[in-house]
Amino acid sequence: DIQMTQSPSSLSASVGDRVTITCRASQTVGRYLNWYQQKPGRAPKLLLYGASTLQGGVPSRFSGSGSETDFTLTITRLQPEDFATYYCEQTSSSPWTFGQGTNVEVK
Amino acid sequence: EVQLLESGGGLVQPGGSLRLSCAASGFPFSTYWMHWVRQVPGEGPVWVSRIDNDGNTIYADSVRGRFIISRDNAKNTLYLQMNSLRAEDTAIYFCARDPLAHGSCYDIWGQGTMVTVS
């Protein structure tokens, strides 16, 4: 199975900050990399797919980059509603696997 | 409104069975690949199974041979038959829609249904 490792596991930030989360795959996944946001008690929400394609309705302050094994999720100008846990997921080969998550909390 | 609604979760003894349902509405269900994803509260999501629109299925190793994913396109419903349940199957189970097929992602999720094996 492809292992997905996110860093950091948690971070503290303030409204207006620029936040960067990294996801590394144990083997190449091309650009088959998705990012999700999850808030407590809710299902995950798709933010980006194909490493950098923004899902409809997701604010443009979210962006993704990378390919093969190294990927980045960037949130520019963090908003109050962005405090949540973020997960990457590879869908290059079965079983699809998620990272362990990055909790973005209020500083 | 595009919606997925799971049901069928509950408390079951080890070795028991449970069937989860996921009722879809607001979109042409038969044309979409569908997935089950589970999550232990406080942990990350884990992909469980996928069925394509031709009925082809794949499973995570941890459930293969015990779980069966199926769909009834006439009823717009996805199922997960869970047999020989183990304590480690305890989780919230989500059904999710895959808009991409090849390459997969999940753009619509249900609210989840809790399965407790104890």
Tab-separated table of C-alpha atoms in Angstrom:
chain	number	residue	atom	x	y	z
A	1	ASP	CA	0.000	0.000	0.000
A	2	ILE	CA	1.075	3.578	-0.631
A	3	GLN	CA	1.717	5.422	2.613
A	4	MET	CA	0.792	9.097	2.799
A	5	THR	CA	2.608	11.247	5.335
A	6	GLN	CA	1.428	14.735	6.154
A	7	SER	CA	3.376	17.434	7.925
A	8	PRO	CA	2.925	19.001	10.259
A	9	SER	CA	0.410	16.940	12.235
A	10	SER	CA	-0.899	20.156	13.718
A	11	LEU	CA	-0.250	23.842	13.464
A	12	SER	CA	-1.419	27.003	15.134
A	13	ALA	CA	-2.286	29.986	12.981
A	14	SER	CA	-4.134	33.270	13.036
A	15	VAL	CA	-6.785	34.675	10.767
A	16	GLY	CA	-5.058	36.189	7.770
A	17	ASP	CA	-2.036	33.875	7.910
A	18	ARG	CA	-0.706	31.879	5.008
A	19	VAL	CA	-0.751	28.158	5.841
A	20	THR	CA	1.123	25.392	4.041
A	21	ILE	CA	0.574	21.676	4.566
A	22	THR	CA	2.780	19.053	2.971
A	23	CYS	CA	1.869	15.538	1.893
A	24	ARG	CA	4.441	12.969	0.842
A	25	ALA	CA	3.689	9.640	-0.818
A	26	SER	CA	5.812	6.537	-0.255
A	27	GLN	CA	5.844	5.985	-4.024
A	28	THR	CA	4.846	8.019	-6.996
A	29	VAL	CA	1.142	8.776	-7.385
A	30	GLY	CA	1.439	11.039	-10.412
A	31	ARG	CA	-1.095	13.768	-9.819
A	32	TYR	CA	-3.748	11.481	-8.320
A	33	LEU	CA	-3.828	13.431	-5.097
A	34	ASN	CA	-6.861	14.906	-3.382
A	35	TRP	CA	-7.250	17.256	-0.435
A	36	TYR	CA	-10.174	17.240	2.011
A	37	GLN	CA	-11.227	19.448	4.889
A	38	GLN	CA	-13.057	17.992	7.858
A	39	LYS	CA	-14.733	19.723	10.764
A	40	PRO	CA	-15.785	17.926	13.973
A	41	GLY	CA	-18.870	15.803	13.557
A	42	ARG	CA	-18.986	16.342	9.806
A	43	ALA	CA	-18.047	14.327	6.767
A	44	PRO	CA	-14.903	15.340	4.901
A	45	LYS	CA	-15.322	17.959	2.198
A	46	LEU	CA	-13.445	17.784	-1.102
A	47	LEU	CA	-11.247	20.831	-1.659
A	48	LEU	CA	-8.965	19.877	-4.542
A	49	TYR	CA	-8.466	16.895	-6.809
A	50	GLY	CA	-5.821	16.030	-9.361
A	51	ALA	CA	-3.323	17.753	-7.091
A	52	SER	CA	-4.341	21.261	-8.102
A	53	THR	CA	-7.899	21.409	-9.473
A	54	LEU	CA	-10.189	23.351	-7.198
A	55	GLN	CA	-13.532	21.684	-6.498
A	56	GLY	CA	-16.521	23.810	-7.436
A	57	GLY	CA	-17.582	26.219	-4.716
A	58	VAL	CA	-14.266	26.071	-2.854
A	59	PRO	CA	-12.721	29.510	-2.259
A	60	SER	CA	-9.729	30.444	-4.359
A	61	ARG	CA	-7.606	31.001	-1.246
A	62	PHE	CA	-7.110	27.222	-1.322
A	63	SER	CA	-4.547	25.944	-3.791
A	64	GLY	CA	-2.597	22.773	-4.378
A	65	SER	CA	0.610	21.884	-6.114
A	66	GLY	CA	3.015	19.037	-6.626
A	67	SER	CA	3.329	15.755	-8.447
A	68	GLU	CA	4.794	12.270	-8.086
A	69	THR	CA	5.563	12.069	-4.360
A	70	ASP	CA	5.485	15.590	-2.949
A	71	PHE	CA	2.414	17.762	-2.662
A	72	THR	CA	1.399	20.971	-0.950
A	73	LEU	CA	-1.878	22.508	0.153
A	74	THR	CA	-1.726	26.252	0.667
A	75	ILE	CA	-4.331	28.447	2.288
A	76	THR	CA	-3.684	32.129	1.730
A	77	ARG	CA	-5.299	34.567	4.150
A	78	LEU	CA	-6.718	32.011	6.577
A	79	GLN	CA	-10.354	32.637	7.454
A	80	PRO	CA	-12.214	31.699	10.684
A	81	GLU	CA	-14.088	28.912	8.881
A	82	ASP	CA	-10.795	27.315	7.776
A	83	PHE	CA	-9.872	26.007	11.229
A	84	ALA	CA	-10.296	22.291	10.670
A	85	THR	CA	-8.413	19.092	9.929
A	86	TYR	CA	-7.027	18.562	6.441
A	87	TYR	CA	-6.335	15.232	4.791
A	88	CYS	CA	-4.562	14.287	1.598
A	89	GLU	CA	-5.521	11.115	-0.269
A	90	GLN	CA	-3.884	9.259	-3.118
A	91	THR	CA	-6.045	7.553	-5.719
A	92	SER	CA	-3.276	6.369	-7.993
A	93	SER	CA	-3.524	2.751	-6.957
A	94	SER	CA	-5.810	0.674	-4.807
A	95	PRO	CA	-6.180	0.743	-1.904
A	96	TRP	CA	-6.693	4.490	-1.920
A	97	THR	CA	-4.992	5.846	1.175
A	98	PHE	CA	-5.265	8.981	3.270
A	99	GLY	CA	-2.689	10.904	5.212
A	100	GLN	CA	-2.988	11.040	8.987
A	101	GLY	CA	-4.311	14.578	8.915
A	102	THR	CA	-3.167	18.086	9.803
A	103	ASN	CA	-5.131	19.949	12.437
A	104	VAL	CA	-5.168	23.712	11.849
A	105	GLU	CA	-6.030	25.366	15.128
A	106	VAL	CA	-6.368	28.883	16.405
A	107	LYS	CA	-3.162	30.457	17.624
B	1	GLU	CA	-30.557	18.748	-3.856
B	2	VAL	CA	-27.768	16.237	-4.311
B	3	GLN	CA	-27.795	14.037	-1.236
B	4	LEU	CA	-26.599	10.755	0.209
B	5	LEU	CA	-28.256	9.322	3.303
B	6	GLU	CA	-26.817	6.311	5.121
B	7	SER	CA	-28.729	4.016	7.421
B	8	GLY	CA	-28.354	0.623	9.027
B	9	GLY	CA	-25.619	1.224	11.545
B	10	GLY	CA	-25.822	0.061	15.127
B	11	LEU	CA	-24.394	-2.186	17.798
B	12	VAL	CA	-23.511	-5.743	16.810
B	13	GLN	CA	-21.583	-8.552	18.497
B	14	PRO	CA	-18.282	-9.805	17.097
B	15	GLY	CA	-18.947	-12.322	14.349
B	16	GLY	CA	-22.278	-10.729	13.531
B	17	SER	CA	-23.568	-9.096	10.383
B	18	LEU	CA	-24.983	-5.743	9.418
B	19	ARG	CA	-26.162	-4.221	6.157
B	20	LEU	CA	-25.666	-0.546	5.532
B	21	SER	CA	-27.721	1.365	2.987
B	22	CYS	CA	-27.024	4.656	1.258
B	23	ALA	CA	-29.964	6.344	-0.452
B	24	ALA	CA	-28.984	8.718	-3.219
B	25	SER	CA	-31.060	11.584	-4.537
B	26	GLY	CA	-30.701	14.606	-6.785
B	27	PHE	CA	-28.361	13.063	-9.349
B	28	PRO	CA	-28.284	10.168	-11.868
B	29	PHE	CA	-27.078	7.542	-9.427
B	30	SER	CA	-26.575	4.790	-11.999
B	31	THR	CA	-23.909	6.779	-13.833
B	32	TYR	CA	-21.603	7.287	-10.850
B	33	TRP	CA	-18.999	5.116	-9.213
B	34	MET	CA	-19.630	4.898	-5.473
B	35	HIS	CA	-17.438	4.234	-2.445
B	36	TRP	CA	-17.623	3.353	1.216
B	37	VAL	CA	-15.140	5.089	3.506
B	38	ARG	CA	-14.916	4.538	7.248
B	39	GLN	CA	-13.453	6.582	10.031
B	40	VAL	CA	-12.774	5.846	13.656
B	41	PRO	CA	-13.614	9.022	15.601
B	42	GLY	CA	-10.401	10.961	16.142
B	43	GLU	CA	-8.555	9.189	13.342
B	44	GLY	CA	-8.218	9.688	9.598
B	45	PRO	CA	-10.596	8.268	7.001
B	46	VAL	CA	-9.952	4.819	5.555
B	47	TRP	CA	-11.204	3.718	2.154
B	48	VAL	CA	-13.212	0.472	2.309
B	49	SER	CA	-14.690	-0.404	-1.057
B	50	ARG	CA	-15.749	0.843	-4.489
B	51	ILE	CA	-18.312	-0.196	-7.050
B	52	ASP	CA	-18.330	1.163	-10.563
B	53	ASN	CA	-21.390	1.763	-12.689
B	54	ASP	CA	-21.020	-1.682	-14.281
B	55	GLY	CA	-21.073	-3.361	-10.890
B	56	ASN	CA	-17.356	-4.125	-10.728
B	57	THR	CA	-16.052	-4.032	-7.167
B	58	ILE	CA	-12.786	-3.644	-5.257
B	59	TYR	CA	-12.084	-3.871	-1.541
B	60	ALA	CA	-9.502	-2.972	1.048
B	61	ASP	CA	-7.564	-6.013	2.215
B	62	SER	CA	-8.961	-5.618	5.724
B	63	VAL	CA	-12.534	-6.288	4.576
B	64	ARG	CA	-12.117	-8.420	1.462
B	65	GLY	CA	-14.017	-11.695	1.847
B	66	ARG	CA	-16.170	-10.296	4.672
B	67	PHE	CA	-17.827	-7.211	3.164
B	68	ILE	CA	-19.834	-6.985	-0.050
B	69	ILE	CA	-20.600	-3.733	-1.808
B	70	SER	CA	-23.574	-3.654	-4.147
B	71	ARG	CA	-25.984	-1.231	-5.725
B	72	ASP	CA	-29.601	-1.177	-6.852
B	73	ASN	CA	-29.825	1.473	-9.528
B	74	ALA	CA	-33.614	1.147	-9.710
B	75	LYS	CA	-33.778	2.151	-6.052
B	76	ASN	CA	-30.892	4.654	-6.223
B	77	THR	CA	-29.327	2.824	-3.312
B	78	LEU	CA	-25.831	1.643	-2.421
B	79	TYR	CA	-25.295	-1.168	0.056
B	80	LEU	CA	-22.535	-2.586	2.209
B	81	GLN	CA	-23.143	-6.064	3.573
B	82	MET	CA	-20.782	-6.579	6.491
B	83	ASN	CA	-20.240	-10.124	7.739
B	84	SER	CA	-17.946	-11.665	10.341
B	85	LEU	CA	-17.627	-8.312	12.019
B	86	ARG	CA	-14.659	-7.594	14.261
B	87	ALA	CA	-14.015	-5.008	16.948
B	88	GLU	CA	-11.664	-3.234	14.564
B	89	ASP	CA	-14.562	-2.621	12.154
B	90	THR	CA	-16.016	-0.181	14.676
B	91	ALA	CA	-16.201	3.173	12.903
B	92	ILE	CA	-18.418	5.736	11.246
B	93	TYR	CA	-19.219	4.518	7.746
B	94	PHE	CA	-19.687	7.060	4.975
B	95	CYS	CA	-20.896	6.490	1.468
B	96	ALA	CA	-19.428	8.848	-1.096
B	97	ARG	CA	-19.915	9.713	-4.736
B	98	ASP	CA	-17.019	9.575	-7.177
B	99	PRO	CA	-17.353	12.150	-9.979
B	100	LEU	CA	-14.133	11.179	-11.706
B	101	ALA	CA	-14.183	7.381	-11.949
B	102	HIS	CA	-10.591	6.843	-13.008
B	103	GLY	CA	-8.464	8.809	-10.610
B	104	SER	CA	-11.261	8.933	-8.022
B	105	CYS	CA	-12.233	11.475	-5.477
B	106	TYR	CA	-15.347	11.905	-3.350
B	107	ASP	CA	-17.353	15.037	-4.014
B	108	ILE	CA	-20.546	14.168	-2.145
B	109	TRP	CA	-20.580	12.377	1.209
B	110	GLY	CA	-23.370	11.113	3.379
B	111	GLN	CA	-23.643	12.104	7.016
B	112	GLY	CA	-22.274	8.753	8.146
B	113	THR	CA	-23.685	5.894	10.160
B	114	MET	CA	-21.989	4.517	13.262
B	115	VAL	CA	-21.152	0.834	13.488
B	116	THR	CA	-20.071	-0.508	16.865
B	117	VAL	CA	-18.826	-4.080	17.176
B	118	SER	CA	-18.755	-5.093	20.816
